[in-house]
mmCIF file of C-alpha atoms in Angstrom:
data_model
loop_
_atom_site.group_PDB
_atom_site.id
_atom_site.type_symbol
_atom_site.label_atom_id
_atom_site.label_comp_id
_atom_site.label_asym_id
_atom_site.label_seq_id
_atom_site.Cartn_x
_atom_site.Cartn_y
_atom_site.Cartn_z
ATOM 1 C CA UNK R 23 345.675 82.515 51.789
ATOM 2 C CA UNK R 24 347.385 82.938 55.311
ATOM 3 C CA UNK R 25 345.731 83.896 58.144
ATOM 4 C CA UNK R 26 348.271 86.566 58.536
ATOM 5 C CA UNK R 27 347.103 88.405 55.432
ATOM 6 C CA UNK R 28 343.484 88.548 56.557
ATOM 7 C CA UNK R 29 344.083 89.394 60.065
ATOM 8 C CA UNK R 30 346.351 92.022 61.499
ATOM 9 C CA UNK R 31 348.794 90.881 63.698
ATOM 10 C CA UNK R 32 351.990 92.069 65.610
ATOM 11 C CA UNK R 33 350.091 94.704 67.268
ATOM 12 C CA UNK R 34 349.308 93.960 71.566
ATOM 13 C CA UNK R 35 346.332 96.217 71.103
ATOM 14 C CA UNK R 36 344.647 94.844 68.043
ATOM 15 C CA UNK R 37 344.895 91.510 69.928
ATOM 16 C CA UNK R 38 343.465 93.169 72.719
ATOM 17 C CA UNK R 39 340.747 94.851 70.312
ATOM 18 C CA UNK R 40 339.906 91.055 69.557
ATOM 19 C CA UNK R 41 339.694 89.468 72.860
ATOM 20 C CA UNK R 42 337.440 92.621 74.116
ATOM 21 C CA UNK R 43 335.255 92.043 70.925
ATOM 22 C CA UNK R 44 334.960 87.975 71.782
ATOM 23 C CA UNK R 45 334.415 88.564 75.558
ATOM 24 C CA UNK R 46 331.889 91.026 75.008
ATOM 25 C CA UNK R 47 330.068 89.236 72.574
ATOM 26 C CA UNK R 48 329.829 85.944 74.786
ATOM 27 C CA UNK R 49 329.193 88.357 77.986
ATOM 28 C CA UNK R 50 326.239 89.483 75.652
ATOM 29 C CA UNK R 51 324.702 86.324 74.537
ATOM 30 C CA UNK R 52 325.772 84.530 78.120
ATOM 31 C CA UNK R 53 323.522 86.894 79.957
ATOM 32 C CA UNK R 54 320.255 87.216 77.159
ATOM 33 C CA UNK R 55 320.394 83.804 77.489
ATOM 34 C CA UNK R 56 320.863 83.259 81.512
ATOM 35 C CA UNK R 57 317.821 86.319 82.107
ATOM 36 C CA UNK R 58 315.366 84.460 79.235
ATOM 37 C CA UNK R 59 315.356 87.581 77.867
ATOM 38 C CA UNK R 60 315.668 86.456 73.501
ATOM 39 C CA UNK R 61 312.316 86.200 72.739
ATOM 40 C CA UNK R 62 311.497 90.151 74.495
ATOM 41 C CA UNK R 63 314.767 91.475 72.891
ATOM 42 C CA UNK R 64 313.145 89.965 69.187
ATOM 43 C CA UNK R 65 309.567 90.966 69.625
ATOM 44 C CA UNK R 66 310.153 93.934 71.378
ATOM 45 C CA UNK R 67 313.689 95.840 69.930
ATOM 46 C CA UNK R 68 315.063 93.935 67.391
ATOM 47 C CA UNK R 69 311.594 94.268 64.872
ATOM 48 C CA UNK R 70 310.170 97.312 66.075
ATOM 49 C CA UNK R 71 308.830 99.801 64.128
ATOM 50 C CA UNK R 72 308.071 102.344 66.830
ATOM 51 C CA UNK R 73 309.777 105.785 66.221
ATOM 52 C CA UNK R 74 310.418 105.970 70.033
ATOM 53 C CA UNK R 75 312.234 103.005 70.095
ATOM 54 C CA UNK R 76 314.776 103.667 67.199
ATOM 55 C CA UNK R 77 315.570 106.325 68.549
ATOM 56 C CA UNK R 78 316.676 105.050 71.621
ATOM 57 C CA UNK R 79 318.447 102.518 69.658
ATOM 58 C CA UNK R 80 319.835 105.265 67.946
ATOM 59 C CA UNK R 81 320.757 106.870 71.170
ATOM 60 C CA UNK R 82 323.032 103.839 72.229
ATOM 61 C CA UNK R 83 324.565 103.022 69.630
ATOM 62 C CA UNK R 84 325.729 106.709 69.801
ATOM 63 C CA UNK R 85 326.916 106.627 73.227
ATOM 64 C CA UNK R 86 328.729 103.208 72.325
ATOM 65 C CA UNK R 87 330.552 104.802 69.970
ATOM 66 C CA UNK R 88 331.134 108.041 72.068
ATOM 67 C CA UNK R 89 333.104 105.429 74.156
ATOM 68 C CA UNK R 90 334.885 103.841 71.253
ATOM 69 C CA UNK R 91 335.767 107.411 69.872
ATOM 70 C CA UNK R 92 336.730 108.283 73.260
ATOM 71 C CA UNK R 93 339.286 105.427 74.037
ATOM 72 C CA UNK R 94 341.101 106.222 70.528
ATOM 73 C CA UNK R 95 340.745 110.029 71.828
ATOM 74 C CA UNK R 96 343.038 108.525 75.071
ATOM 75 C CA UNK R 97 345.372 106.341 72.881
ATOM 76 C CA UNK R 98 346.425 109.448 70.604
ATOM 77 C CA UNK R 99 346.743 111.852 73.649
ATOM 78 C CA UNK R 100 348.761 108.898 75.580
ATOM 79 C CA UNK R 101 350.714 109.004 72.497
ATOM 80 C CA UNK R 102 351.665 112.648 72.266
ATOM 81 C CA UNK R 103 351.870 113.017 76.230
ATOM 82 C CA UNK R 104 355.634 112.856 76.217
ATOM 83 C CA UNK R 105 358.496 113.161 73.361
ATOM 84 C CA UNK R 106 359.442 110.210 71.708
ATOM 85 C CA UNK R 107 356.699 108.025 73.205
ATOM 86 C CA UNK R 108 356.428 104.566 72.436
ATOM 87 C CA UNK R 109 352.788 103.901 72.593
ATOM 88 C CA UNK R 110 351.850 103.780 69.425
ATOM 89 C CA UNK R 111 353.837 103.573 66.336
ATOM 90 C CA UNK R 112 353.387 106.014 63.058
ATOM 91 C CA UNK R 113 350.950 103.652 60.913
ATOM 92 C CA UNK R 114 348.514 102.773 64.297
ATOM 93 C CA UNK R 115 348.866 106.364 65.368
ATOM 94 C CA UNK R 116 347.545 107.311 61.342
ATOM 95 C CA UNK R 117 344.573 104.556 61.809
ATOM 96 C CA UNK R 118 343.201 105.551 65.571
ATOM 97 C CA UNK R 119 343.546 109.235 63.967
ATOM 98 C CA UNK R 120 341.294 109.064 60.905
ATOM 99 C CA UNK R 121 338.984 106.272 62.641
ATOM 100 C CA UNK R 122 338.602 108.499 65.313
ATOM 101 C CA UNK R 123 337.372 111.318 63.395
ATOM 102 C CA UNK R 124 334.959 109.240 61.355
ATOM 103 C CA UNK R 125 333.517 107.544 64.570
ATOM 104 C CA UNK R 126 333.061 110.577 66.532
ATOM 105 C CA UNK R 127 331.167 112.397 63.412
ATOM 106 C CA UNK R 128 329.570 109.649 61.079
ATOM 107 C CA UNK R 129 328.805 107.319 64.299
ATOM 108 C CA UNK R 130 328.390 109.495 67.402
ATOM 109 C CA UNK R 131 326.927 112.608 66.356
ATOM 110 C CA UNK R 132 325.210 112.136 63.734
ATOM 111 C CA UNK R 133 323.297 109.047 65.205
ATOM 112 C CA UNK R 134 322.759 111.064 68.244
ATOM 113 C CA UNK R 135 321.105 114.204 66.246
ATOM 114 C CA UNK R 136 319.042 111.720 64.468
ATOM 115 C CA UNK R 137 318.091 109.418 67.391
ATOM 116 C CA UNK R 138 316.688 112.446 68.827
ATOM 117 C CA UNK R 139 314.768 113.223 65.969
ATOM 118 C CA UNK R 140 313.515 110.141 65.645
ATOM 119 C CA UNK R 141 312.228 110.713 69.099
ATOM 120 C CA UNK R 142 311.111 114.149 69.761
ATOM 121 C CA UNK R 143 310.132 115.469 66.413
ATOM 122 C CA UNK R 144 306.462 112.845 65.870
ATOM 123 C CA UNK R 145 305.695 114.045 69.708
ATOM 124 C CA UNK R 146 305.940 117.680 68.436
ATOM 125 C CA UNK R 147 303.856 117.653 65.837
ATOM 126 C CA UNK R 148 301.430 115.364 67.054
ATOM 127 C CA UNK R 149 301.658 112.307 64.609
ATOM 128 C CA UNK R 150 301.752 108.984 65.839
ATOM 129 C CA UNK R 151 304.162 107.586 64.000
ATOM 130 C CA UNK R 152 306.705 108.800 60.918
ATOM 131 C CA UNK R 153 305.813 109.097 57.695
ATOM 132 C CA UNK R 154 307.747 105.760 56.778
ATOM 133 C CA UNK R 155 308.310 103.592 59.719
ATOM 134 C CA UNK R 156 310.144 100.141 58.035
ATOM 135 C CA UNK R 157 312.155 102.388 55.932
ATOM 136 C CA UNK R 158 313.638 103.988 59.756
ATOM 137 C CA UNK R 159 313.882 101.022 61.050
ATOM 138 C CA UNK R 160 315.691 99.837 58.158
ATOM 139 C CA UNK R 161 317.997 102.751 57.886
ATOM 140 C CA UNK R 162 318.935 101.938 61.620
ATOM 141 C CA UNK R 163 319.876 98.652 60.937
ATOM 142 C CA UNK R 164 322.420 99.746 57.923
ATOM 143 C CA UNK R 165 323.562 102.436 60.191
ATOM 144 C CA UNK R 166 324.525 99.744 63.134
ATOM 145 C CA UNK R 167 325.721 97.524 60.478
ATOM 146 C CA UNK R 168 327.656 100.037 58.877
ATOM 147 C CA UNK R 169 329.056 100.627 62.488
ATOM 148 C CA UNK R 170 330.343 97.612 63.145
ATOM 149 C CA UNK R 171 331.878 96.551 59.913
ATOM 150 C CA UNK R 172 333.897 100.020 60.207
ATOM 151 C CA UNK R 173 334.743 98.773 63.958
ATOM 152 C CA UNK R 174 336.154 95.258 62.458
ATOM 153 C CA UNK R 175 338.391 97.255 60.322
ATOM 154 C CA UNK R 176 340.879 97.428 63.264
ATOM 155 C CA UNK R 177 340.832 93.194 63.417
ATOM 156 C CA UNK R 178 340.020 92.577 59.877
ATOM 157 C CA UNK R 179 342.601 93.870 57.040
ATOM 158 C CA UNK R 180 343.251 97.104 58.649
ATOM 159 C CA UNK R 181 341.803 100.557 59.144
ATOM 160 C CA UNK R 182 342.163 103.430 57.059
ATOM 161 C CA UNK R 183 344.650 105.900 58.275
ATOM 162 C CA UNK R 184 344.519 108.932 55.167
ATOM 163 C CA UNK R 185 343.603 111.336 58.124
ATOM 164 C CA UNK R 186 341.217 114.514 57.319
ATOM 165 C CA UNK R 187 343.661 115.296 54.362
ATOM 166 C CA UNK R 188 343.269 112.639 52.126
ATOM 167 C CA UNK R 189 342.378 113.398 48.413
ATOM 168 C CA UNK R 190 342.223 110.492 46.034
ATOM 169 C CA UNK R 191 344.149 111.574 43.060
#
């Protein structure tokens, strides 16, 4: 197998897409490991159980993807700013279309709606905790992995660009 069939390439912006993904990802583990900060992040995030703080993880995560919904939101009005504008081409016009879509409603505001939940509705009612707290903390972590496995798409094999319209026949 060539690499060329695994990875998309030809496009300026999905090599952008991967340097932005590497860069962040050192700038992330550069500067949890520079503040001493690993064993807090574990104990404190990473394995909680606390309603609160899923939520807030929830909350985020949201707000990341607010900003990665938002940039694609950017690329398709850049796109469609002028006639016959060479931003974008059809097929990566399709992808940031339909990926848009699904980000800003499977990953922004549905997250957001449920991080807020997760938050506000055990306060209200007085409980101290919901009814099943591994199983929220588990569905958070599917959730964010679900997240960024769609996000890879763009680097990895190529996103899905059906649009709203698409009916499997």
């Amino acid at each position: 197998m060539k690499w060329d069939e695994f990875f998309v390439t030809g496009e300026p912006m999905i090599y952008g897409a991967m340097v932005s993904i590497v860069v962040a990802s050192l700038a992330i583990v550069i500067g949890l490991t520079y503040f001493k900060k690993w064993g807090y992040l574990w104990r404190e995030w990473l394995t909680t159980v606390d309603h609160k703080r899923i939520g807030i993880m929830y909350i985020i995560c949201a707000l990341l993807m607010l900003f990665r919904g938002g940039v694609d939101a950017l690329l398709m009005r850049g796109q469609l700013a002028m006639p016959e504008n060479g931003l974008l081409d059809a097929q990566h016009y399709n992808e940031i279309f339909t990926t848009h879509g699904v980000i800003m409603i499977l990953f922004m505001a549905m997250p957001f709606v449920i991080g807020l939940m997760n938050v506000v509705v055990p306060l209200q009612i007085g409980a101290r905790d919901v009814a099943f707290p591994r199983l929220n903390a588990v569905s958070f972590w599917l959730f964010f992995a679900g997240a960024m496995l769609f996000n890879l798409s763009f680097v990895i094999g190529g996103s899905p660009d059906a649009g709203w319209t698409f009916t499997s026949l």
